[in-house]
mmCIF file of C-alpha atoms in Angstrom:
data_model
loop_
_atom_site.group_PDB
_atom_site.id
_atom_site.type_symbol
_atom_site.label_atom_id
_atom_site.label_comp_id
_atom_site.label_asym_id
_atom_site.label_seq_id
_atom_site.Cartn_x
_atom_site.Cartn_y
_atom_site.Cartn_z
ATOM 1 C CA MET A 1 -10.577 -2.424 169.212
ATOM 2 C CA ALA A 2 -7.719 -1.427 166.230
ATOM 3 C CA GLU A 3 -5.294 0.472 168.651
ATOM 4 C CA THR A 4 -1.582 -0.694 169.252
ATOM 5 C CA LEU A 5 0.585 -0.286 172.465
ATOM 6 C CA SER A 6 4.081 0.439 172.567
ATOM 7 C CA VAL A 7 5.321 -1.530 174.684
ATOM 8 C CA SER A 8 8.904 -1.818 175.902
ATOM 9 C CA ILE A 9 10.073 -4.419 178.427
ATOM 10 C CA TRP A 10 12.904 -5.274 180.094
ATOM 11 C CA ARG A 11 15.236 -7.992 178.981
ATOM 12 C CA GLY A 12 18.000 -9.759 180.729
ATOM 13 C CA GLY A 13 19.455 -9.510 184.267
ATOM 14 C CA ALA A 14 20.854 -6.736 186.259
ATOM 15 C CA GLU A 15 22.846 -5.870 183.161
ATOM 16 C CA GLY A 16 20.123 -5.620 180.212
ATOM 17 C CA ALA A 17 18.303 -3.694 178.043
ATOM 18 C CA PHE A 18 14.588 -2.790 177.250
ATOM 19 C CA ARG A 19 13.503 -4.123 174.118
ATOM 20 C CA ALA A 20 10.437 -2.687 171.795
ATOM 21 C CA TYR A 21 7.422 -4.608 171.136
ATOM 22 C CA GLN A 22 4.157 -3.651 169.191
ATOM 23 C CA VAL A 23 0.988 -4.880 171.459
ATOM 24 C CA PRO A 24 -2.536 -5.041 170.276
ATOM 25 C CA HIS A 25 -5.096 -3.064 172.536
ATOM 26 C CA ARG A 26 -7.758 -4.635 173.961
ATOM 27 C CA ALA A 27 -10.799 -3.564 176.066
ATOM 28 C CA SER A 28 -10.484 -4.330 179.755
ATOM 29 C CA GLN A 29 -6.604 -5.320 179.139
ATOM 30 C CA THR A 30 -3.834 -5.758 182.150
ATOM 31 C CA VAL A 31 -0.169 -5.415 182.187
ATOM 32 C CA LEU A 32 -0.369 -8.775 183.110
ATOM 33 C CA ASP A 33 -2.469 -9.769 179.567
ATOM 34 C CA VAL A 34 0.184 -7.794 177.738
ATOM 35 C CA VAL A 35 3.110 -9.479 178.993
ATOM 36 C CA THR A 36 1.559 -12.736 178.321
ATOM 37 C CA TRP A 37 0.422 -12.009 175.078
ATOM 38 C CA VAL A 38 4.423 -11.002 174.060
ATOM 39 C CA GLN A 39 5.835 -13.726 175.369
ATOM 40 C CA ARG A 40 3.414 -16.354 173.472
ATOM 41 C CA ASN A 41 3.284 -13.894 169.916
ATOM 42 C CA LEU A 42 6.781 -12.561 169.936
ATOM 43 C CA GLU A 43 9.205 -13.612 172.763
ATOM 44 C CA PRO A 44 8.789 -16.738 173.874
ATOM 45 C CA THR A 45 11.628 -16.719 176.599
ATOM 46 C CA LEU A 46 10.382 -14.075 178.353
ATOM 47 C CA SER A 47 10.466 -14.882 181.508
ATOM 48 C CA TYR A 48 7.951 -13.218 184.430
ATOM 49 C CA ARG A 49 5.720 -15.198 187.239
ATOM 50 C CA PHE A 50 2.301 -14.980 187.588
ATOM 51 C CA ALA A 51 -0.363 -17.619 189.183
ATOM 52 C CA CYS A 52 -3.887 -16.415 190.184
ATOM 53 C CA ARG A 53 -4.521 -13.066 187.919
ATOM 54 C CA VAL A 54 -6.934 -12.131 190.360
ATOM 55 C CA GLY A 55 -4.705 -10.233 193.242
ATOM 56 C CA MET A 56 -4.615 -13.196 195.315
ATOM 57 C CA CYS A 57 -1.195 -14.595 194.782
ATOM 58 C CA GLY A 58 1.226 -11.909 194.899
ATOM 59 C CA SER A 59 3.577 -13.318 192.639
ATOM 60 C CA CYS A 60 3.052 -10.737 189.310
ATOM 61 C CA ALA A 61 4.234 -7.252 190.888
ATOM 62 C CA MET A 62 6.147 -5.526 188.574
ATOM 63 C CA THR A 63 7.573 -1.964 187.960
ATOM 64 C CA VAL A 64 5.117 -0.367 185.194
ATOM 65 C CA ASN A 65 5.831 3.050 184.047
ATOM 66 C CA GLY A 66 8.320 3.739 186.666
ATOM 67 C CA ARG A 67 5.719 2.603 189.660
ATOM 68 C CA PRO A 68 5.757 -0.522 191.297
ATOM 69 C CA ARG A 69 2.216 -2.578 190.636
ATOM 70 C CA TRP A 70 0.334 -5.627 190.933
ATOM 71 C CA THR A 71 0.123 -6.400 186.789
ATOM 72 C CA CYS A 72 -2.953 -8.588 187.213
ATOM 73 C CA ARG A 73 -5.406 -5.771 188.235
ATOM 74 C CA SER A 74 -3.580 -3.367 186.685
ATOM 75 C CA HIS A 75 -5.980 -2.239 183.636
ATOM 76 C CA VAL A 76 -3.683 -0.793 180.822
ATOM 77 C CA SER A 77 -6.675 2.087 180.323
ATOM 78 C CA ALA A 78 -5.855 3.366 183.858
ATOM 79 C CA VAL A 79 -1.946 3.095 183.988
ATOM 80 C CA ALA A 80 -1.118 3.717 180.472
ATOM 81 C CA PRO A 81 -3.796 6.343 178.992
ATOM 82 C CA ASP A 82 -1.153 7.529 176.247
ATOM 83 C CA LEU A 83 -0.881 4.082 175.163
ATOM 84 C CA ARG A 84 2.564 3.112 176.420
ATOM 85 C CA LEU A 85 3.873 1.358 178.480
ATOM 86 C CA GLU A 86 7.493 0.676 179.982
ATOM 87 C CA ILE A 87 7.620 -3.002 181.839
ATOM 88 C CA ALA A 88 10.832 -3.969 184.123
ATOM 89 C CA PRO A 89 11.102 -6.023 187.114
ATOM 90 C CA LEU A 90 10.537 -4.683 190.807
ATOM 91 C CA ARG A 91 13.573 -2.458 192.651
ATOM 92 C CA ASN A 92 15.033 -3.201 195.331
ATOM 93 C CA LEU A 93 15.229 -7.207 194.395
ATOM 94 C CA PRO A 94 17.749 -9.241 192.452
ATOM 95 C CA VAL A 95 16.581 -9.606 188.946
ATOM 96 C CA ILE A 96 17.041 -13.569 187.956
ATOM 97 C CA LYS A 97 16.073 -12.791 184.248
ATOM 98 C CA ASP A 98 13.964 -10.597 182.293
ATOM 99 C CA LEU A 99 10.839 -9.482 184.787
ATOM 100 C CA ALA A 100 11.417 -12.242 187.500
ATOM 101 C CA CYS A 101 13.305 -11.437 190.608
ATOM 102 C CA ASP A 102 15.172 -12.836 193.322
ATOM 103 C CA MET A 103 12.267 -13.201 196.419
ATOM 104 C CA THR A 104 14.819 -15.026 198.688
ATOM 105 C CA GLY A 105 15.895 -11.822 200.609
ATOM 106 C CA PHE A 106 12.486 -10.681 200.456
ATOM 107 C CA PHE A 107 11.105 -13.743 202.495
ATOM 108 C CA GLU A 108 14.376 -14.147 204.888
ATOM 109 C CA LYS A 109 13.588 -10.653 206.261
ATOM 110 C CA TRP A 110 10.398 -11.861 207.342
ATOM 111 C CA GLN A 111 11.738 -14.225 209.203
ATOM 112 C CA ARG A 112 14.256 -12.075 210.697
ATOM 113 C CA ALA A 113 11.310 -9.927 211.775
ATOM 114 C CA GLU A 114 9.722 -13.164 213.650
ATOM 115 C CA GLY A 115 7.209 -12.700 211.013
ATOM 116 C CA ARG A 116 5.640 -16.075 211.977
ATOM 117 C CA PHE A 117 3.215 -17.094 214.627
ATOM 118 C CA LYS A 118 4.029 -18.438 217.758
ATOM 119 C CA GLY A 119 1.290 -19.821 219.826
ATOM 120 C CA GLY A 120 0.988 -21.232 223.176
ATOM 121 C CA LEU A 121 -1.276 -23.836 222.995
ATOM 122 C CA SER A 122 -1.439 -27.432 222.074
ATOM 123 C CA ARG A 123 -4.563 -28.996 220.235
ATOM 124 C CA ARG A 124 -5.884 -30.282 223.456
ATOM 125 C CA ASP A 125 -6.294 -26.810 225.237
ATOM 126 C CA PRO A 126 -9.681 -25.321 223.990
ATOM 127 C CA VAL A 127 -9.691 -22.526 221.297
ATOM 128 C CA GLU A 128 -8.558 -19.255 222.841
ATOM 129 C CA ARG A 129 -11.482 -16.305 222.277
ATOM 130 C CA ILE A 130 -11.049 -13.919 220.308
ATOM 131 C CA LEU A 131 -13.589 -11.192 220.105
ATOM 132 C CA PRO A 132 -13.929 -9.674 216.672
ATOM 133 C CA ASP A 133 -14.273 -6.276 218.108
ATOM 134 C CA ALA A 134 -11.608 -6.144 220.327
ATOM 135 C CA PRO A 135 -9.379 -3.104 219.693
ATOM 136 C CA GLN A 136 -6.171 -5.443 219.467
ATOM 137 C CA ARG A 137 -8.335 -7.553 216.811
ATOM 138 C CA ARG A 138 -8.989 -4.851 215.188
ATOM 139 C CA ALA A 139 -5.533 -3.045 214.857
ATOM 140 C CA ALA A 140 -4.502 -6.217 213.464
ATOM 141 C CA ASP A 141 -7.281 -6.573 211.047
ATOM 142 C CA ALA A 142 -5.325 -3.276 209.439
ATOM 143 C CA ALA A 143 -2.196 -5.124 208.442
ATOM 144 C CA ILE A 144 -3.674 -8.706 208.080
ATOM 145 C CA GLN A 145 -4.601 -8.381 204.048
ATOM 146 C CA CYS A 146 -0.889 -8.382 202.634
ATOM 147 C CA ILE A 147 -0.376 -10.960 199.857
ATOM 148 C CA ASN A 148 3.432 -10.498 200.040
ATOM 149 C CA CYS A 149 3.517 -9.284 196.668
ATOM 150 C CA GLY A 150 6.501 -6.927 197.131
ATOM 151 C CA VAL A 151 5.371 -3.947 195.803
ATOM 152 C CA CYS A 152 5.990 -1.975 199.273
ATOM 153 C CA ASN A 153 9.639 -2.971 199.104
ATOM 154 C CA ALA A 154 10.574 -1.734 195.690
ATOM 155 C CA ALA A 155 8.383 1.712 196.698
ATOM 156 C CA CYS A 156 10.145 2.743 199.680
ATOM 157 C CA ASP A 157 13.873 4.465 199.502
ATOM 158 C CA VAL A 158 15.234 3.479 203.037
ATOM 159 C CA VAL A 159 15.295 -0.279 201.629
ATOM 160 C CA ALA A 160 17.440 1.340 198.278
ATOM 161 C CA TRP A 161 19.781 3.072 200.708
ATOM 162 C CA ASN A 162 20.323 0.157 203.344
ATOM 163 C CA PRO A 163 20.156 -3.286 201.994
ATOM 164 C CA ASP A 164 19.940 -4.915 205.704
ATOM 165 C CA TYR A 165 16.529 -3.138 206.232
ATOM 166 C CA LEU A 166 13.938 -4.988 207.079
ATOM 167 C CA GLY A 167 11.147 -3.528 205.211
ATOM 168 C CA PRO A 168 7.525 -2.130 205.396
ATOM 169 C CA ALA A 169 6.608 -6.154 204.388
ATOM 170 C CA ALA A 170 8.095 -7.572 206.861
ATOM 171 C CA LEU A 171 7.464 -5.326 209.421
ATOM 172 C CA ASN A 172 3.823 -4.691 208.630
ATOM 173 C CA ARG A 173 3.688 -8.806 209.253
ATOM 174 C CA ALA A 174 5.490 -8.414 212.523
ATOM 175 C CA TRP A 175 2.655 -5.348 213.296
ATOM 176 C CA SER A 176 0.035 -7.843 212.562
ATOM 177 C CA LEU A 177 1.610 -10.509 214.773
ATOM 178 C CA GLN A 178 2.070 -8.304 218.044
ATOM 179 C CA ASN A 179 -2.023 -7.682 217.945
ATOM 180 C CA ASP A 180 -2.427 -11.409 217.700
ATOM 181 C CA GLY A 181 -4.084 -11.967 221.300
ATOM 182 C CA ARG A 182 -3.410 -15.744 220.868
ATOM 183 C CA ASP A 183 0.527 -14.980 220.123
ATOM 184 C CA ARG A 184 3.321 -15.530 222.721
ATOM 185 C CA ALA A 185 6.346 -14.125 221.057
ATOM 186 C CA ARG A 186 5.905 -10.483 221.673
ATOM 187 C CA VAL A 187 9.026 -9.310 223.464
ATOM 188 C CA GLU A 188 10.923 -11.776 221.064
ATOM 189 C CA ARG A 189 9.508 -10.093 217.942
ATOM 190 C CA LEU A 190 10.067 -6.835 219.348
ATOM 191 C CA ARG A 191 13.670 -7.178 220.065
ATOM 192 C CA ALA A 192 13.983 -8.448 216.585
ATOM 193 C CA VAL A 193 12.329 -5.691 214.632
ATOM 194 C CA ALA A 194 13.245 -2.665 217.295
ATOM 195 C CA THR A 195 16.839 -2.142 215.687
ATOM 196 C CA ALA A 196 18.425 0.392 213.672
ATOM 197 C CA ALA A 197 17.788 -1.886 210.873
ATOM 198 C CA GLY A 198 14.093 -2.274 212.086
ATOM 199 C CA CYS A 199 11.297 -0.009 212.486
ATOM 200 C CA HIS A 200 13.254 2.686 213.929
ATOM 201 C CA ALA A 201 15.169 3.330 210.024
ATOM 202 C CA CYS A 202 11.477 3.984 208.836
ATOM 203 C CA HIS A 203 11.384 7.889 207.642
ATOM 204 C CA SER A 204 7.645 7.954 207.245
ATOM 205 C CA GLN A 205 7.888 8.912 203.564
ATOM 206 C CA GLN A 206 4.659 6.294 202.962
ATOM 207 C CA GLY A 207 5.698 5.410 199.633
ATOM 208 C CA CYS A 208 5.034 2.006 200.777
ATOM 209 C CA ALA A 209 1.372 3.081 202.069
ATOM 210 C CA LEU A 210 0.650 5.010 198.610
ATOM 211 C CA HIS A 211 1.561 1.915 196.419
ATOM 212 C CA CYS A 212 0.098 -0.646 198.021
ATOM 213 C CA PRO A 213 -2.220 -2.613 195.707
ATOM 214 C CA LYS A 214 -4.512 -3.757 199.219
ATOM 215 C CA HIS A 215 -4.229 -0.615 200.284
ATOM 216 C CA LEU A 216 -2.673 -1.601 203.483
ATOM 217 C CA ASN A 217 -0.783 1.338 205.418
ATOM 218 C CA PRO A 218 2.773 -0.229 206.413
ATOM 219 C CA THR A 219 4.352 3.031 207.509
ATOM 220 C CA ALA A 220 0.879 3.068 210.222
ATOM 221 C CA SER A 221 2.342 -0.606 211.443
ATOM 222 C CA ILE A 222 5.992 0.627 211.661
ATOM 223 C CA ALA A 223 4.951 3.236 213.580
ATOM 224 C CA GLY A 224 2.901 1.320 216.038
ATOM 225 C CA LEU A 225 6.410 -0.924 216.263
ATOM 226 C CA LYS A 226 8.014 2.104 216.963
ATOM 227 C CA ALA A 227 5.914 3.560 220.043
ATOM 228 C CA ALA A 228 5.785 -0.321 221.285
ATOM 229 C CA SER A 229 9.566 -0.114 221.269
ATOM 230 C CA PHE A 230 9.737 2.723 222.868
ATOM 231 C CA LYS A 231 7.294 1.494 225.820
ATOM 232 C CA ALA A 232 8.944 -1.669 226.042
ATOM 233 C CA VAL A 233 12.350 0.098 226.250
ATOM 234 C CA PHE A 234 11.201 1.589 229.970
ATOM 235 C CA LYS A 235 9.244 -1.714 230.993
ATOM 236 C CA GLY A 236 12.671 -3.527 230.615
ATOM 237 C CA GLU A 237 11.939 -5.748 227.841
ATOM 238 C CA LEU A 238 14.550 -4.583 225.377
ATOM 239 C CA MET B 1 24.384 -1.746 211.781
ATOM 240 C CA ALA B 2 24.617 1.233 214.780
ATOM 241 C CA GLY B 3 21.968 2.000 217.396
ATOM 242 C CA GLY B 4 19.388 0.305 219.167
ATOM 243 C CA PRO B 5 16.261 1.043 220.777
ATOM 244 C CA ARG B 6 17.933 2.785 223.597
ATOM 245 C CA LEU B 7 19.547 5.091 221.322
ATOM 246 C CA TYR B 8 16.179 5.448 220.051
ATOM 247 C CA VAL B 9 14.756 6.730 222.742
ATOM 248 C CA ALA B 10 17.294 8.881 223.865
ATOM 249 C CA GLN B 11 17.077 10.696 220.621
ATOM 250 C CA ARG B 12 13.018 11.215 220.866
ATOM 251 C CA LEU B 13 13.697 12.031 224.508
ATOM 252 C CA SER B 14 16.085 14.659 223.948
ATOM 253 C CA ALA B 15 13.898 16.231 220.796
ATOM 254 C CA LEU B 16 11.355 16.738 223.195
ATOM 255 C CA VAL B 17 13.664 18.625 225.623
ATOM 256 C CA LEU B 18 15.336 20.304 222.775
ATOM 257 C CA ALA B 19 12.073 21.663 221.083
ATOM 258 C CA PRO B 20 10.779 24.538 223.899
ATOM 259 C CA LEU B 21 14.535 24.832 224.421
ATOM 260 C CA VAL B 22 14.950 26.277 221.046
ATOM 261 C CA LEU B 23 11.867 28.372 221.027
ATOM 262 C CA VAL B 24 13.297 30.584 224.216
ATOM 263 C CA HIS B 25 16.642 30.508 222.859
ATOM 264 C CA LEU B 26 14.807 32.065 219.535
ATOM 265 C CA ALA B 27 12.865 34.350 221.450
ATOM 266 C CA LEU B 28 15.391 35.711 223.272
ATOM 267 C CA ILE B 29 17.890 36.232 220.603
ATOM 268 C CA LEU B 30 14.726 38.435 218.756
ATOM 269 C CA TYR B 31 14.967 40.098 222.197
ATOM 270 C CA ALA B 32 18.352 40.537 222.896
ATOM 271 C CA VAL B 33 19.272 42.212 219.598
ATOM 272 C CA GLN B 34 16.224 44.852 220.073
ATOM 273 C CA ASP B 35 18.722 47.848 220.885
ATOM 274 C CA GLY B 36 22.009 46.322 218.803
ATOM 275 C CA LEU B 37 23.770 43.624 220.489
ATOM 276 C CA SER B 38 26.787 44.170 222.465
ATOM 277 C CA ALA B 39 28.763 41.367 224.866
ATOM 278 C CA GLU B 40 27.866 43.755 227.670
ATOM 279 C CA GLU B 41 23.922 43.872 227.265
ATOM 280 C CA ILE B 42 24.774 39.842 227.098
ATOM 281 C CA LEU B 43 27.148 39.161 229.757
ATOM 282 C CA ALA B 44 25.012 41.401 232.435
ATOM 283 C CA ARG B 45 21.693 39.048 231.798
ATOM 284 C CA THR B 46 23.794 36.303 232.022
ATOM 285 C CA ARG B 47 26.380 36.541 234.354
ATOM 286 C CA GLY B 48 25.817 34.604 237.527
ATOM 287 C CA SER B 49 22.592 33.654 236.950
ATOM 288 C CA LEU B 50 21.704 30.337 238.064
ATOM 289 C CA PHE B 51 18.761 30.261 235.525
ATOM 290 C CA TRP B 52 20.741 30.932 232.184
ATOM 291 C CA MET B 53 23.281 28.161 233.472
ATOM 292 C CA LEU B 54 20.639 25.743 234.137
ATOM 293 C CA PHE B 55 18.768 26.838 230.680
ATOM 294 C CA TYR B 56 21.802 26.067 228.679
ATOM 295 C CA GLY B 57 23.425 23.443 230.354
ATOM 296 C CA LEU B 58 20.146 21.400 229.808
ATOM 297 C CA PHE B 59 20.398 22.507 226.296
ATOM 298 C CA VAL B 60 24.007 21.608 225.669
ATOM 299 C CA LEU B 61 23.209 18.147 227.022
ATOM 300 C CA ALA B 62 20.199 17.410 224.916
ATOM 301 C CA ALA B 63 21.921 19.125 221.886
ATOM 302 C CA ALA B 64 24.527 17.266 221.884
ATOM 303 C CA LEU B 65 22.999 13.561 222.651
ATOM 304 C CA HIS B 66 20.545 14.412 220.000
ATOM 305 C CA ALA B 67 22.965 15.464 217.017
ATOM 306 C CA SER B 68 25.578 12.607 217.609
ATOM 307 C CA ILE B 69 22.724 9.973 217.563
ATOM 308 C CA GLY B 70 21.531 11.679 214.497
ATOM 309 C CA LEU B 71 24.623 11.985 212.868
ATOM 310 C CA ARG B 72 25.321 8.711 213.479
ATOM 311 C CA ASN B 73 21.849 7.127 211.672
ATOM 312 C CA ILE B 74 22.928 9.781 208.973
ATOM 313 C CA VAL B 75 26.360 8.525 208.238
ATOM 314 C CA ALA B 76 24.820 4.593 208.709
ATOM 315 C CA GLU B 77 22.209 5.265 205.846
ATOM 316 C CA LEU B 78 24.395 7.425 203.005
ATOM 317 C CA THR B 79 27.557 5.922 203.784
ATOM 318 C CA PRO B 80 29.194 2.186 203.759
ATOM 319 C CA TRP B 81 30.629 3.438 207.138
ATOM 320 C CA ARG B 82 28.682 1.532 209.478
ATOM 321 C CA GLY B 83 29.532 -0.601 213.110
ATOM 322 C CA ARG B 84 31.629 -0.111 216.249
ATOM 323 C CA SER B 85 34.040 2.318 214.621
ATOM 324 C CA LEU B 86 31.269 4.564 213.591
ATOM 325 C CA GLY B 87 29.769 4.418 216.854
ATOM 326 C CA LEU B 88 33.002 5.398 218.472
ATOM 327 C CA ALA B 89 33.372 8.435 216.454
ATOM 328 C CA MET B 90 30.389 9.320 217.115
ATOM 329 C CA HIS B 91 31.117 9.226 221.084
ATOM 330 C CA LEU B 92 33.813 11.803 220.326
ATOM 331 C CA PHE B 93 31.712 13.818 218.360
ATOM 332 C CA GLY B 94 29.084 13.789 221.474
ATOM 333 C CA LEU B 95 31.549 14.537 224.042
ATOM 334 C CA LEU B 96 32.937 17.546 221.908
ATOM 335 C CA LEU B 97 30.091 19.586 221.483
ATOM 336 C CA LEU B 98 29.620 18.705 225.282
ATOM 337 C CA LEU B 99 32.753 20.459 225.943
ATOM 338 C CA LEU B 100 32.506 23.049 223.603
ATOM 339 C CA GLY B 101 29.105 23.749 224.765
ATOM 340 C CA PHE B 102 29.924 23.839 228.566
ATOM 341 C CA ARG B 103 32.992 25.952 228.045
ATOM 342 C CA ALA B 104 30.728 28.759 226.147
ATOM 343 C CA VAL B 105 27.664 28.377 229.077
ATOM 344 C CA ALA B 106 30.194 28.390 231.289
ATOM 345 C CA ALA B 107 32.217 31.404 229.902
ATOM 346 C CA VAL B 108 28.967 33.594 229.953
ATOM 347 C CA THR B 109 27.442 32.655 233.454
ATOM 348 C CA LEU B 110 30.392 32.367 235.593
#
């Protein structure tokens, strides 16, 4: 294909500017391919993150033509039919350089939301039986496929307004653990997320659900947490 | 950050109470202005009526609770004002709504 893409890529940190590049268009080309081509051929100092290139690791998310996307599985033909691409770092995270964001705060929020499994059994106990079609297991299924890419966090206006807000990714993770029958930290986790900077801050705008590349619905998970916290107040757990 | 699970529950429950009360209030306005609006007509309906006293008393209580919690959330989200001073200011705001509301209810029903 002889066509050329007009690409502008963010260069610099929080203070910086877009720089324009011409990149050859190829069949089945992804946005990540474009960034890689620019780094190998035009701009060796261009910083960006990727690892698996097949939509599993969650490290290559960027803002593509104004929308947060996983770049390794976003085809140029689908996201830039007019052959113009503007590629910027993810929103709502501090920019380190070029397209690389500092994810520290994002993952700290997972910890603040008690986003880790806390079991009650030791290796001497028999393995707990979880029936695949139990309602709780199915509810966990709906939220479990998150790859931590940060796209939902970038799509969320509440995160932009309130930097303390735990955000859709951490709350979605918390909800999948609330539905894990083997977990023993249900009340503790609910205390961590049922705050004004936690699930109660969500406006149900569903930007997260619209942009999640895995088609998860963090808004639904957050609604689950809201309902659980409502019940927990009457049980005296909160 | 302001707020907590109890405030969240209080705001949701006050909304639950307010929804039907607001509908009845709006219907009443439409009914009351049919033959022109006069103080005599309103007072004739509300003076000495335990029903309207309880109806609007509950309305004031729910509205004061709902508005002060909601305003607290809005301020915390849109401005840097958070924490204890915001909580205190919103308690005072709720109290003000309560006093003004009860004063009005007393004026038309007693």
